[in-house]
Coordinates of C-alpha atoms in Angstrom, one line a residue:
X1232 CA -5.8 -15.8 13.0
X1233 CA -5.5 -12.1 12.1
X1234 CA -2.8 -9.9 13.7
X1235 CA -5.6 -8.0 15.6
X1236 CA -6.9 -11.2 17.2
X1237 CA -3.4 -12.3 18.2
X1238 CA -2.7 -8.9 19.8
X1239 CA -6.0 -9.0 21.7
X1240 CA -5.2 -12.5 22.9
X1241 CA -1.7 -11.5 24.0
X1242 CA -3.0 -8.4 25.7
X1243 CA -5.5 -10.5 27.7
X1244 CA -2.8 -13.1 28.5
X1245 CA -0.4 -10.3 29.6
X1246 CA -3.0 -8.8 31.9
X1247 CA -3.5 -12.1 33.6
X1248 CA 0.1 -13.5 33.7
X1249 CA 2.4 -10.5 33.3
X1250 CA 5.0 -9.6 30.6
X1251 CA 6.5 -13.0 30.0
X1252 CA 9.1 -14.3 27.5
X1253 CA 7.5 -15.7 24.3
X1254 CA 8.1 -19.2 23.1
X1255 CA 6.5 -21.3 20.3
X1256 CA 5.8 -25.0 19.7
X1257 CA 7.9 -26.5 16.9
X1258 CA 5.0 -28.5 15.7
X1259 CA 1.3 -29.2 16.3
X1260 CA 2.1 -32.0 18.7
X1261 CA 4.3 -30.0 21.0
X1262 CA 7.5 -32.0 20.2
X1263 CA 9.7 -29.2 21.4
X1264 CA 9.6 -25.5 22.2
X1265 CA 11.9 -22.6 21.3
X1266 CA 12.1 -18.9 22.4
X1267 CA 10.8 -16.3 19.9
X1268 CA 13.8 -14.2 18.9
X1269 CA 12.8 -12.3 15.7
X1270 CA 10.4 -9.6 14.8
X1271 CA 7.5 -10.5 12.5
X1272 CA 8.2 -10.9 8.8
X1273 CA 6.0 -10.1 5.8
X1274 CA 5.7 -12.9 3.3
X1275 CA 3.4 -14.5 0.8
X1276 CA 1.8 -18.0 1.0
X1277 CA 1.0 -19.9 -2.2
X1278 CA -1.8 -22.4 -2.6
X1279 CA 0.6 -25.2 -1.3
X1280 CA 1.5 -23.3 1.8
X1281 CA 5.0 -22.5 0.5
X1282 CA 6.3 -19.1 1.6
X1283 CA 7.9 -16.5 -0.6
X1284 CA 9.5 -13.2 0.4
X1285 CA 8.8 -10.0 -1.3
X1286 CA 12.2 -9.9 -3.1
X1287 CA 11.6 -13.3 -4.8
X1288 CA 7.9 -13.0 -5.4
X1289 CA 8.0 -11.5 -8.9
X1290 CA 10.3 -14.3 -10.2
X1291 CA 8.0 -16.9 -8.6
X1292 CA 4.9 -15.4 -10.1
X1293 CA 6.4 -15.1 -13.6
X1294 CA 7.8 -18.6 -13.5
X1295 CA 4.3 -20.1 -12.7
X1296 CA 2.3 -17.5 -14.8
X1297 CA 0.5 -16.2 -11.7
X1298 CA -0.5 -12.8 -10.4
X1299 CA -0.1 -11.3 -6.9
X1300 CA -3.8 -12.1 -6.4
X1301 CA -2.9 -15.8 -6.5
X1302 CA -0.9 -15.6 -3.3
X1303 CA -1.8 -14.5 0.2
X1304 CA 0.1 -11.9 2.2
X1305 CA 0.9 -13.2 5.7
X1306 CA 2.7 -12.3 8.9
X1307 CA 5.4 -14.8 9.9
X1308 CA 6.2 -14.9 13.6
X1309 CA 9.2 -16.6 15.3

């Protein structure tokens, strides 16, 4: 899901239900829920779904002989 789609969904949800606190499911099965406390973070996802922050990306790319085109920039929400 792109940020624009999430914003649209949240705007529609807010219009219907009001300005509620945000929570997230800990896993796909709903085995627990926690409140969202932090602002979004910018990170990179590799092909295995591992996350890398901007500060450590260069070292990771160099170690595995990759380029920035080999990872995907993502927005992390929690």
